[in-house]
PDB file of C-alpha atoms in Angstrom:
ATOM      1  CA  MET A 198      80.278-170.242   3.043  1.00 66.00           C
ATOM      2  CA  GLY A 199      82.136-169.848  -0.233  1.00 82.00           C
ATOM      3  CA  LYS A 200      84.822-171.730  -2.098  1.00 92.00           C
ATOM      4  CA  PHE A 201      87.564-169.405  -3.348  1.00 95.00           C
ATOM      5  CA  GLY A 202      90.228-170.187  -5.901  1.00 96.00           C
ATOM      6  CA  ILE A 203      93.344-168.224  -4.897  1.00 97.00           C
ATOM      7  CA  ASP A 204      96.031-167.753  -7.539  1.00 96.00           C
ATOM      8  CA  MET A 205      99.334-166.390  -6.242  1.00 95.00           C
ATOM      9  CA  GLY A 206     100.470-164.770  -9.464  1.00 91.00           C
ATOM     10  CA  HIS A 207     103.548-166.222 -11.227  1.00 88.00           C
ATOM     11  CA  ASN A 208     105.673-168.515  -8.985  1.00 85.00           C
ATOM     12  CA  ALA A 209     105.977-171.199 -11.679  1.00 83.00           C
ATOM     13  CA  PHE A 210     109.189-170.811 -13.687  1.00 82.00           C
ATOM     14  CA  PRO A 211     109.443-169.463 -16.388  1.00 82.00           C
ATOM     15  CA  ASP A 212     106.438-167.429 -15.150  1.00 75.00           C
ATOM     16  CA  ILE A 213     108.360-165.304 -12.653  1.00 78.00           C
ATOM     17  CA  GLY A 214     106.662-161.888 -12.517  1.00 84.00           C
ATOM     18  CA  ALA A 215     107.983-158.352 -12.194  1.00 88.00           C
ATOM     19  CA  SER A 216     110.967-156.984 -10.287  1.00 88.00           C
ATOM     20  CA  GLY A 217     111.459-153.615  -8.632  1.00 93.00           C
ATOM     21  CA  ILE A 218     111.932-152.574  -5.041  1.00 94.00           C
ATOM     22  CA  ALA A 219     110.592-156.062  -4.312  1.00 92.00           C
ATOM     23  CA  GLN A 220     110.064-159.267  -6.342  1.00 92.00           C
ATOM     24  CA  GLU A 221     106.474-159.994  -7.413  1.00 94.00           C
ATOM     25  CA  ASP A 222     106.739-163.759  -6.793  1.00 91.00           C
ATOM     26  CA  LYS A 223     107.530-163.184  -3.119  1.00 92.00           C
ATOM     27  CA  LEU A 224     104.858-160.531  -2.623  1.00 95.00           C
ATOM     28  CA  THR A 225     102.031-162.574  -4.149  1.00 95.00           C
ATOM     29  CA  VAL A 226     102.905-165.593  -2.009  1.00 94.00           C
ATOM     30  CA  ASP A 227     103.062-163.462   1.131  1.00 93.00           C
ATOM     31  CA  VAL A 228      99.632-161.951   0.519  1.00 96.00           C
ATOM     32  CA  GLY A 229      98.048-165.051  -1.045  1.00 95.00           C
ATOM     33  CA  THR A 230      99.051-167.375   1.793  1.00 94.00           C
ATOM     34  CA  ARG A 231      97.579-164.975   4.325  1.00 95.00           C
ATOM     35  CA  VAL A 232      94.366-164.641   2.310  1.00 96.00           C
ATOM     36  CA  MET A 233      93.951-168.416   2.218  1.00 95.00           C
ATOM     37  CA  THR A 234      94.540-168.758   5.959  1.00 94.00           C
ATOM     38  CA  LYS A 235      92.088-165.983   6.779  1.00 93.00           C
ATOM     39  CA  LEU A 236      89.401-167.416   4.488  1.00 92.00           C
ATOM     40  CA  ALA A 237      89.766-170.821   6.140  1.00 92.00           C
ATOM     41  CA  ASN A 238      89.572-169.254   9.623  1.00 89.00           C
ATOM     42  CA  LEU A 239      86.286-167.631   8.615  1.00 88.00           C
ATOM     43  CA  GLY A 240      84.848-170.986   7.527  1.00 87.00           C
ATOM     44  CA  HIS A 241      85.365-170.646   3.768  1.00 91.00           C
ATOM     45  CA  VAL A 242      87.172-173.136   1.532  1.00 93.00           C
ATOM     46  CA  PRO A 243      90.310-171.740  -0.135  1.00 95.00           C
ATOM     47  CA  ILE A 244      91.766-173.651  -3.084  1.00 96.00           C
ATOM     48  CA  ASN A 245      95.361-172.933  -4.051  1.00 97.00           C
ATOM     49  CA  CYS A 246      95.313-172.532  -7.830  1.00 97.00           C
ATOM     50  CA  THR A 247      99.036-171.792  -8.155  1.00 95.00           C
ATOM     51  CA  PRO A 248     100.803-174.557 -10.144  1.00 93.00           C
ATOM     52  CA  LYS A 249     104.026-176.029  -8.785  1.00 87.00           C
ATOM     53  CA  TRP A 250     105.693-176.118 -12.208  1.00 89.00           C
ATOM     54  CA  ALA A 251     105.007-175.181 -15.811  1.00 89.00           C
ATOM     55  CA  SER A 252     106.594-175.757 -19.200  1.00 92.00           C
ATOM     56  CA  SER A 253     105.783-172.221 -20.379  1.00 92.00           C
ATOM     57  CA  VAL A 254     103.956-169.093 -19.310  1.00 91.00           C
ATOM     58  CA  ILE A 255     100.844-170.214 -21.214  1.00 94.00           C
ATOM     59  CA  ASP A 256     101.044-173.605 -19.508  1.00 94.00           C
ATOM     60  CA  SER A 257     101.314-171.816 -16.155  1.00 93.00           C
ATOM     61  CA  LEU A 258      98.201-169.751 -16.870  1.00 96.00           C
ATOM     62  CA  SER A 259      96.278-172.773 -18.204  1.00 96.00           C
ATOM     63  CA  LYS A 260      96.980-174.829 -15.104  1.00 96.00           C
ATOM     64  CA  ARG A 261      95.611-172.107 -12.837  1.00 96.00           C
ATOM     65  CA  CYS A 262      92.333-172.088 -14.756  1.00 97.00           C
ATOM     66  CA  GLN A 263      92.185-175.881 -14.823  1.00 97.00           C
ATOM     67  CA  ILE A 264      92.566-176.119 -11.048  1.00 97.00           C
ATOM     68  CA  ALA A 265      89.833-173.515 -10.461  1.00 97.00           C
ATOM     69  CA  ASN A 266      87.429-175.096 -12.949  1.00 97.00           C
ATOM     70  CA  ALA A 267      88.061-178.661 -11.747  1.00 97.00           C
ATOM     71  CA  ASN A 268      87.348-177.636  -8.145  1.00 96.00           C
ATOM     72  CA  ARG A 269      84.263-175.660  -9.181  1.00 95.00           C
ATOM     73  CA  VAL A 270      85.209-172.733  -6.987  1.00 94.00           C
ATOM     74  CA  ASP A 271      82.641-169.984  -6.512  1.00 92.00           C
ATOM     75  CA  TYR A 272      85.128-167.182  -7.169  1.00 94.00           C
ATOM     76  CA  PHE A 273      88.602-166.983  -8.663  1.00 97.00           C
ATOM     77  CA  VAL A 274      91.076-164.402  -7.337  1.00 98.00           C
ATOM     78  CA  SER A 275      94.445-163.832  -9.009  1.00 97.00           C
ATOM     79  CA  ILE A 276      96.836-161.758  -6.878  1.00 97.00           C
ATOM     80  CA  HIS A 277      99.486-159.613  -8.575  1.00 97.00           C
ATOM     81  CA  PHE A 278     101.641-156.514  -8.136  1.00 97.00           C
ATOM     82  CA  ASN A 279     102.214-153.886 -10.806  1.00 96.00           C
ATOM     83  CA  ALA A 280     105.428-152.335 -12.108  1.00 94.00           C
ATOM     84  CA  PHE A 281     105.895-149.507 -14.597  1.00 94.00           C
ATOM     85  CA  ASN A 282     108.122-146.464 -14.347  1.00 92.00           C
ATOM     86  CA  GLY A 283     108.831-145.994 -10.644  1.00 91.00           C
ATOM     87  CA  SER A 284     106.339-143.152 -10.247  1.00 90.00           C
ATOM     88  CA  ALA A 285     103.011-144.790 -11.201  1.00 95.00           C
ATOM     89  CA  ASN A 286     101.197-145.941  -8.082  1.00 95.00           C
ATOM     90  CA  GLY A 287      97.898-147.249  -6.751  1.00 96.00           C
ATOM     91  CA  THR A 288      95.554-150.209  -6.924  1.00 97.00           C
ATOM     92  CA  GLU A 289      93.548-151.496  -9.875  1.00 98.00           C
ATOM     93  CA  ILE A 290      91.428-154.609 -10.263  1.00 98.00           C
ATOM     94  CA  PHE A 291      90.406-156.316 -13.499  1.00 98.00           C
ATOM     95  CA  ALA A 292      87.229-158.285 -14.211  1.00 97.00           C
ATOM     96  CA  ILE A 293      85.044-159.335 -17.129  1.00 96.00           C
ATOM     97  CA  SER A 294      81.666-160.515 -15.835  1.00 93.00           C
ATOM     98  CA  SER A 295      79.162-158.459 -13.877  1.00 90.00           C
ATOM     99  CA  GLY A 296      79.697-160.769 -10.903  1.00 88.00           C
ATOM    100  CA  GLY A 297      83.436-160.277 -11.178  1.00 93.00           C
ATOM    101  CA  ARG A 298      83.083-156.502 -11.375  1.00 94.00           C
ATOM    102  CA  ARG A 299      80.889-156.476  -8.267  1.00 91.00           C
ATOM    103  CA  ILE A 300      83.484-158.417  -6.260  1.00 93.00           C
ATOM    104  CA  ALA A 301      86.285-156.334  -7.737  1.00 95.00           C
ATOM    105  CA  GLN A 302      84.640-153.124  -6.521  1.00 93.00           C
ATOM    106  CA  ASN A 303      84.199-154.545  -3.017  1.00 92.00           C
ATOM    107  CA  VAL A 304      87.854-155.573  -2.833  1.00 95.00           C
ATOM    108  CA  LEU A 305      89.050-152.271  -4.301  1.00 95.00           C
ATOM    109  CA  THR A 306      86.995-150.267  -1.794  1.00 92.00           C
ATOM    110  CA  ASN A 307      88.652-152.076   1.087  1.00 92.00           C
ATOM    111  CA  ILE A 308      92.189-151.779  -0.288  1.00 94.00           C
ATOM    112  CA  LEU A 309      91.728-148.054  -0.873  1.00 92.00           C
ATOM    113  CA  ARG A 310      91.062-147.626   2.842  1.00 90.00           C
ATOM    114  CA  LEU A 311      94.721-148.508   3.349  1.00 91.00           C
ATOM    115  CA  GLY A 312      95.661-145.283   1.568  1.00 91.00           C
ATOM    116  CA  PHE A 313      96.426-146.452  -1.973  1.00 92.00           C
ATOM    117  CA  TYR A 314      95.510-144.368  -5.033  1.00 94.00           C
ATOM    118  CA  ASN A 315      92.336-145.475  -6.817  1.00 94.00           C
ATOM    119  CA  ARG A 316      93.092-146.717 -10.346  1.00 95.00           C
ATOM    120  CA  GLY A 317      89.634-148.257 -10.634  1.00 96.00           C
ATOM    121  CA  VAL A 318      87.943-151.470 -11.708  1.00 96.00           C
ATOM    122  CA  LYS A 319      88.936-152.136 -15.308  1.00 97.00           C
ATOM    123  CA  ASP A 320      88.029-154.432 -18.174  1.00 97.00           C
ATOM    124  CA  GLY A 321      90.110-157.596 -17.931  1.00 97.00           C
ATOM    125  CA  SER A 322      89.289-159.213 -21.276  1.00 96.00           C
ATOM    126  CA  GLN A 323      93.019-159.301 -22.130  1.00 96.00           C
ATOM    127  CA  PHE A 324      93.864-161.609 -19.217  1.00 97.00           C
ATOM    128  CA  PHE A 325      94.001-165.355 -19.877  1.00 97.00           C
ATOM    129  CA  VAL A 326      92.953-166.369 -16.357  1.00 97.00           C
ATOM    130  CA  LEU A 327      89.846-164.180 -16.484  1.00 97.00           C
ATOM    131  CA  LYS A 328      88.786-165.439 -19.912  1.00 97.00           C
ATOM    132  CA  HIS A 329      89.267-169.154 -19.195  1.00 97.00           C
ATOM    133  CA  THR A 330      87.736-169.568 -15.732  1.00 97.00           C
ATOM    134  CA  ASN A 331      84.093-170.583 -15.427  1.00 96.00           C
ATOM    135  CA  MET A 332      83.165-168.480 -12.426  1.00 95.00           C
ATOM    136  CA  PRO A 333      83.274-164.775 -11.472  1.00 94.00           C
ATOM    137  CA  ALA A 334      86.964-163.927 -11.523  1.00 96.00           C
ATOM    138  CA  ILE A 335      89.122-160.939 -10.637  1.00 97.00           C
ATOM    139  CA  LEU A 336      92.780-160.052 -11.044  1.00 98.00           C
ATOM    140  CA  VAL A 337      94.037-157.798  -8.254  1.00 98.00           C
ATOM    141  CA  GLU A 338      97.015-155.523  -8.911  1.00 98.00           C
ATOM    142  CA  CYS A 339      97.586-154.732  -5.236  1.00 97.00           C
ATOM    143  CA  CYS A 340      99.987-151.835  -5.835  1.00 97.00           C
ATOM    144  CA  PHE A 341     103.206-150.946  -7.677  1.00 97.00           C
ATOM    145  CA  LEU A 342     106.301-152.804  -6.485  1.00 96.00           C
ATOM    146  CA  ASP A 343     108.603-150.258  -8.163  1.00 95.00           C
ATOM    147  CA  SER A 344     106.913-147.279  -6.459  1.00 95.00           C
ATOM    148  CA  ARG A 345     108.522-146.075  -3.248  1.00 94.00           C
ATOM    149  CA  ARG A 346     105.229-144.504  -2.217  1.00 93.00           C
ATOM    150  CA  ASP A 347     103.352-147.801  -2.554  1.00 94.00           C
ATOM    151  CA  MET A 348     106.068-149.947  -1.001  1.00 94.00           C
ATOM    152  CA  ASP A 349     106.283-147.649   2.023  1.00 93.00           C
ATOM    153  CA  LEU A 350     102.507-147.955   2.398  1.00 92.00           C
ATOM    154  CA  TYR A 351     102.293-151.692   1.702  1.00 93.00           C
ATOM    155  CA  ASP A 352     101.798-154.164   4.552  1.00 93.00           C
ATOM    156  CA  PRO A 353     101.004-157.793   3.647  1.00 94.00           C
ATOM    157  CA  GLU A 354      98.773-158.358   6.676  1.00 93.00           C
ATOM    158  CA  GLN A 355      96.635-155.291   6.002  1.00 93.00           C
ATOM    159  CA  MET A 356      96.481-156.074   2.281  1.00 96.00           C
ATOM    160  CA  ALA A 357      95.305-159.641   2.962  1.00 96.00           C
ATOM    161  CA  ASN A 358      92.704-158.399   5.445  1.00 94.00           C
ATOM    162  CA  ALA A 359      91.399-155.895   2.913  1.00 94.00           C
ATOM    163  CA  ILE A 360      91.091-158.534   0.193  1.00 96.00           C
ATOM    164  CA  VAL A 361      89.270-160.938   2.510  1.00 95.00           C
ATOM    165  CA  ARG A 362      86.886-158.215   3.692  1.00 91.00           C
ATOM    166  CA  GLY A 363      86.084-157.370   0.103  1.00 91.00           C
ATOM    167  CA  LEU A 364      85.534-160.997  -0.885  1.00 92.00           C
ATOM    168  CA  THR A 365      83.419-162.065   2.077  1.00 88.00           C
ATOM    169  CA  GLY A 366      82.006-158.988   3.806  1.00 84.00           C
ATOM    170  CA  GLN A 367      83.573-160.425   6.972  1.00 86.00           C
ATOM    171  CA  ASP A 368      86.277-158.830   9.058  1.00 82.00           C
ATOM    172  CA  PRO A 369      89.204-161.174   9.797  1.00 85.00           C
ATOM    173  CA  THR A 370      90.546-160.551  13.295  1.00 63.00           C
ATOM    174  CA  GLY A 371      93.867-161.219  14.994  1.00 48.00           C
ATOM    175  CA  GLY A 372      97.297-161.518  13.407  1.00 40.00           C
ATOM    176  CA  SER A 373      98.304-164.249  10.982  1.00 36.00           C
ATOM    177  CA  SER A 374     101.485-165.160  12.868  1.00 33.00           C
ATOM    178  CA  GLY A 375      99.718-166.964  15.707  1.00 35.00           C
ATOM    179  CA  GLY A 376     102.066-165.499  18.345  1.00 34.00           C
ATOM    180  CA  GLY A 377     101.347-168.029  21.047  1.00 34.00           C
ATOM    181  CA  SER A 378     100.615-165.662  23.908  1.00 35.00           C
ATOM    182  CA  GLY A 379      96.871-165.712  23.291  1.00 40.00           C
ATOM    183  CA  ALA A 380      96.710-161.922  23.486  1.00 44.00           C
ATOM    184  CA  LYS A 381      94.460-160.257  20.955  1.00 54.00           C
ATOM    185  CA  THR A 382      95.859-157.467  18.816  1.00 59.00           C
ATOM    186  CA  PRO A 383      93.619-154.410  18.317  1.00 69.00           C
ATOM    187  CA  ASN A 384      92.443-154.117  14.721  1.00 72.00           C
ATOM    188  CA  PRO A 385      92.485-150.531  13.375  1.00 74.00           C
ATOM    189  CA  GLN A 386      89.495-151.262  11.147  1.00 75.00           C
ATOM    190  CA  VAL A 387      87.458-152.598  14.076  1.00 83.00           C
ATOM    191  CA  LEU A 388      88.430-149.559  16.159  1.00 88.00           C
ATOM    192  CA  LYS A 389      87.309-147.239  13.359  1.00 88.00           C
ATOM    193  CA  LEU A 390      83.999-149.126  13.168  1.00 91.00           C
ATOM    194  CA  GLN A 391      83.460-148.882  16.943  1.00 94.00           C
ATOM    195  CA  LYS A 392      84.179-145.149  16.980  1.00 94.00           C
ATOM    196  CA  THR A 393      81.856-144.549  14.041  1.00 95.00           C
ATOM    197  CA  LEU A 394      78.971-146.584  15.475  1.00 97.00           C
ATOM    198  CA  ASN A 395      79.319-144.758  18.777  1.00 97.00           C
ATOM    199  CA  ARG A 396      79.285-141.431  16.961  1.00 97.00           C
ATOM    200  CA  LEU A 397      76.083-142.495  15.211  1.00 97.00           C
ATOM    201  CA  LYS A 398      74.631-143.640  18.551  1.00 97.00           C
ATOM    202  CA  ILE A 399      74.224-147.242  17.402  1.00 97.00           C
ATOM    203  CA  ALA A 400      74.284-149.194  20.666  1.00 95.00           C
ATOM    204  CA  ASP A 401      74.870-152.898  21.250  1.00 91.00           C
ATOM    205  CA  SER A 402      72.158-155.425  22.083  1.00 89.00           C
ATOM    206  CA  ASN A 403      72.197-154.238  25.706  1.00 89.00           C
ATOM    207  CA  GLY A 404      71.686-150.602  24.740  1.00 93.00           C
ATOM    208  CA  LYS A 405      75.243-149.668  25.652  1.00 93.00           C
ATOM    209  CA  ALA A 406      77.884-147.752  23.725  1.00 95.00           C
ATOM    210  CA  LEU A 407      80.755-149.860  22.401  1.00 95.00           C
ATOM    211  CA  VAL A 408      84.082-150.090  24.171  1.00 94.00           C
ATOM    212  CA  GLU A 409      86.555-148.592  21.707  1.00 93.00           C
ATOM    213  CA  ASP A 410      89.311-151.204  21.982  1.00 88.00           C
ATOM    214  CA  GLY A 411      89.724-152.413  18.395  1.00 85.00           C
ATOM    215  CA  LEU A 412      88.669-155.945  19.355  1.00 83.00           C
ATOM    216  CA  SER A 413      85.772-157.631  17.625  1.00 78.00           C
ATOM    217  CA  GLY A 414      83.332-159.357  19.952  1.00 82.00           C
ATOM    218  CA  PRO A 415      79.629-159.932  20.662  1.00 85.00           C
ATOM    219  CA  ALA A 416      78.938-156.266  21.504  1.00 90.00           C
ATOM    220  CA  THR A 417      80.513-154.919  18.318  1.00 91.00           C
ATOM    221  CA  GLU A 418      78.838-157.632  16.256  1.00 89.00           C
ATOM    222  CA  SER A 419      75.413-156.875  17.735  1.00 91.00           C
ATOM    223  CA  ALA A 420      75.816-153.141  17.098  1.00 94.00           C
ATOM    224  CA  THR A 421      76.936-153.842  13.529  1.00 93.00           C
ATOM    225  CA  LEU A 422      73.968-156.143  13.030  1.00 92.00           C
ATOM    226  CA  LYS A 423      71.663-153.391  14.331  1.00 95.00           C
ATOM    227  CA  PHE A 424      73.214-150.922  11.889  1.00 96.00           C
ATOM    228  CA  HIS A 425      72.742-153.422   9.042  1.00 94.00           C
ATOM    229  CA  SER A 426      69.080-153.800   9.999  1.00 94.00           C
ATOM    230  CA  ILE A 427      68.567-150.030   9.956  1.00 97.00           C
ATOM    231  CA  MET A 428      70.312-149.761   6.583  1.00 96.00           C
ATOM    232  CA  GLY A 429      68.507-152.728   5.038  1.00 94.00           C
ATOM    233  CA  ILE A 430      71.804-154.572   4.531  1.00 90.00           C
ATOM    234  CA  SER A 431      71.528-158.360   4.371  1.00 82.00           C
ATOM    235  CA  SER A 432      74.721-159.341   6.166  1.00 69.00           C
ATOM    236  CA  PRO A 433      75.815-160.861   9.484  1.00 67.00           C
ATOM    237  CA  GLY A 434      77.289-158.782  12.278  1.00 68.00           C
ATOM    238  CA  THR A 435      80.566-158.198  10.467  1.00 74.00           C
ATOM    239  CA  ALA A 436      81.420-155.041   8.549  1.00 79.00           C
ATOM    240  CA  GLY A 437      81.801-155.401   4.801  1.00 74.00           C
ATOM    241  CA  ALA A 438      81.941-153.119   1.801  1.00 71.00           C
ATOM    242  CA  ALA A 439      78.205-152.369   2.036  1.00 80.00           C
ATOM    243  CA  THR A 440      78.627-151.354   5.688  1.00 87.00           C
ATOM    244  CA  TRP A 441      81.375-148.857   4.952  1.00 85.00           C
ATOM    245  CA  LYS A 442      79.573-147.482   1.920  1.00 87.00           C
ATOM    246  CA  ALA A 443      76.508-146.759   4.070  1.00 91.00           C
ATOM    247  CA  LEU A 444      78.640-145.193   6.804  1.00 93.00           C
ATOM    248  CA  ASP A 445      80.402-142.990   4.272  1.00 91.00           C
ATOM    249  CA  GLU A 446      77.060-141.814   2.867  1.00 94.00           C
ATOM    250  CA  ILE A 447      75.847-140.815   6.321  1.00 96.00           C
ATOM    251  CA  LEU A 448      79.093-139.143   7.381  1.00 95.00           C
ATOM    252  CA  ALA A 449      78.998-137.039   4.205  1.00 94.00           C
ATOM    253  CA  LYS A 450      76.032-135.237   5.862  1.00 96.00           C
ATOM    254  CA  PRO A 451      74.058-134.665   2.659  1.00 97.00           C
ATOM    255  CA  ILE A 452      71.290-132.062   2.528  1.00 97.00           C
ATOM    256  CA  LEU A 453      68.003-133.989   2.754  1.00 97.00           C
ATOM    257  CA  ARG A 454      64.778-132.336   1.651  1.00 96.00           C
ATOM    258  CA  PRO A 455      61.206-133.656   1.923  1.00 95.00           C
ATOM    259  CA  ASN A 456      60.117-135.597  -1.172  1.00 94.00           C
ATOM    260  CA  HIS A 457      63.548-135.155  -2.752  1.00 92.00           C
ATOM    261  CA  ALA A 458      65.767-137.629  -0.905  1.00 94.00           C
ATOM    262  CA  THR A 459      66.263-141.366  -0.651  1.00 95.00           C
ATOM    263  CA  GLY A 460      69.019-143.709   0.476  1.00 96.00           C
ATOM    264  CA  LYS A 461      71.059-144.755   3.488  1.00 97.00           C
ATOM    265  CA  ALA A 462      71.344-141.268   4.993  1.00 97.00           C
ATOM    266  CA  VAL A 463      67.544-140.997   4.981  1.00 98.00           C
ATOM    267  CA  ARG A 464      67.277-144.388   6.692  1.00 98.00           C
ATOM    268  CA  TYR A 465      69.636-143.172   9.412  1.00 98.00           C
ATOM    269  CA  VAL A 466      67.644-139.964   9.947  1.00 98.00           C
ATOM    270  CA  GLN A 467      64.435-142.004  10.153  1.00 98.00           C
ATOM    271  CA  PHE A 468      66.046-144.185  12.836  1.00 97.00           C
ATOM    272  CA  ARG A 469      67.125-141.163  14.859  1.00 97.00           C
ATOM    273  CA  VAL A 470      63.823-139.269  14.656  1.00 97.00           C
ATOM    274  CA  GLY A 471      61.804-142.371  15.480  1.00 97.00           C
ATOM    275  CA  THR A 472      59.735-142.924  12.365  1.00 97.00           C
ATOM    276  CA  SER A 473      59.261-145.850   9.986  1.00 97.00           C
ATOM    277  CA  ILE A 474      62.459-146.751   8.144  1.00 97.00           C
ATOM    278  CA  ASP A 475      62.121-147.154   4.382  1.00 97.00           C
ATOM    279  CA  GLY A 476      64.817-144.847   3.003  1.00 97.00           C
ATOM    280  CA  VAL A 477      62.288-142.469   1.414  1.00 97.00           C
ATOM    281  CA  TYR A 478      61.890-138.919   2.727  1.00 97.00           C
ATOM    282  CA  GLY A 479      58.091-138.680   2.577  1.00 97.00           C
ATOM    283  CA  PRO A 480      55.479-136.722   4.567  1.00 96.00           C
ATOM    284  CA  MET A 481      55.670-138.943   7.662  1.00 97.00           C
ATOM    285  CA  THR A 482      59.446-138.490   7.831  1.00 97.00           C
ATOM    286  CA  GLY A 483      59.035-134.762   7.289  1.00 96.00           C
ATOM    287  CA  ARG A 484      56.715-134.472  10.278  1.00 96.00           C
ATOM    288  CA  ALA A 485      59.075-136.464  12.482  1.00 97.00           C
ATOM    289  CA  VAL A 486      62.031-134.318  11.380  1.00 97.00           C
ATOM    290  CA  SER A 487      60.097-131.117  12.132  1.00 97.00           C
ATOM    291  CA  GLN A 488      59.295-132.413  15.600  1.00 97.00           C
ATOM    292  CA  PHE A 489      62.972-133.306  16.126  1.00 97.00           C
ATOM    293  CA  GLN A 490      63.976-129.799  15.077  1.00 97.00           C
ATOM    294  CA  SER A 491      61.418-128.238  17.404  1.00 97.00           C
ATOM    295  CA  ASN A 492      62.574-130.371  20.338  1.00 97.00           C
ATOM    296  CA  ASN A 493      66.183-129.305  19.720  1.00 97.00           C
ATOM    297  CA  ASN A 494      65.482-125.569  19.264  1.00 96.00           C
ATOM    298  CA  LEU A 495      66.381-125.671  15.587  1.00 96.00           C
ATOM    299  CA  THR A 496      64.737-123.890  12.664  1.00 96.00           C
ATOM    300  CA  VAL A 497      61.692-126.000  11.842  1.00 97.00           C
ATOM    301  CA  ASP A 498      61.856-126.422   8.061  1.00 96.00           C
ATOM    302  CA  GLY A 499      61.923-130.192   7.605  1.00 96.00           C
ATOM    303  CA  VAL A 500      65.318-129.969   5.896  1.00 97.00           C
ATOM    304  CA  ILE A 501      68.231-131.960   7.277  1.00 97.00           C
ATOM    305  CA  GLY A 502      71.050-129.444   6.838  1.00 97.00           C
ATOM    306  CA  PRO A 503      74.217-128.545   8.777  1.00 97.00           C
ATOM    307  CA  GLN A 504      72.374-127.597  11.999  1.00 96.00           C
ATOM    308  CA  SER A 505      70.327-130.790  12.113  1.00 97.00           C
ATOM    309  CA  TRP A 506      73.336-132.953  11.239  1.00 97.00           C
ATOM    310  CA  THR A 507      75.292-131.332  14.075  1.00 96.00           C
ATOM    311  CA  ARG A 508      72.576-132.417  16.539  1.00 96.00           C
ATOM    312  CA  LEU A 509      72.442-135.889  14.996  1.00 96.00           C
ATOM    313  CA  ILE A 510      76.128-136.822  14.775  1.00 95.00           C
ATOM    314  CA  GLY A 511      78.180-133.746  15.655  1.00 84.00           C
TER     315      GLY A 511
END
């Protein structure tokens, strides 16, 4: 399990952040607190790197780096919200190191699933906290707090879940409020995963289709683990960025031709036609595909095109 330094941007006068439809200080605390709670619930160690006071903005930034470096966190995550002209919108994440860029892309991928515009992973060499921390570090601009579009889309719980998924590859479940009734709340991301795995005919450990209830449990975890095994993804039975990237590649239904295709979609086809899974469309795969086409009254050409994809996943 990892140790994460979480910096709730600003919140140390005179470092107060941007204002718009909402105040940045309040938004970063709302998301950052949830991120820390969710990380802890998943077994990780969150370290709050937000200083309680500062003599200047530079002092505020320095203290954040000092806390992260002193605690030797594995990753440093600074949470912010953008503001510009009221019409700019979307999510962007800044990083410097290759490790930081990798994490930034994972987090960005998950936030974009909430519907925000993709502003990309960008060079963060201008940011003090990225230059003066000793570990892979990212600065997340969740969205624009002066954009009505973004603020109507923004939900702190979903944003925190997306960040945690991107950081850990694990899917936090349940609400952060605790409720008290003990009832589990369906998670839209889990429901989407269940529907997709069922569509791909990825069964659970008992060979059964998943119940599409939006609740994570042993059946969903076992089916996810099976999918990871097919895809060659080294991850537990929780969906992460690599899981969704593989699913997206398959659902794109690319044209696959013998000796001219590799990747996750090929691995899925190999699983479905019952041949060795290596992600390379070679002669053995071609023969198995031709047999599959013959069995399903399709044109036998060894090419996975629209007709074959329709028989595979609809």
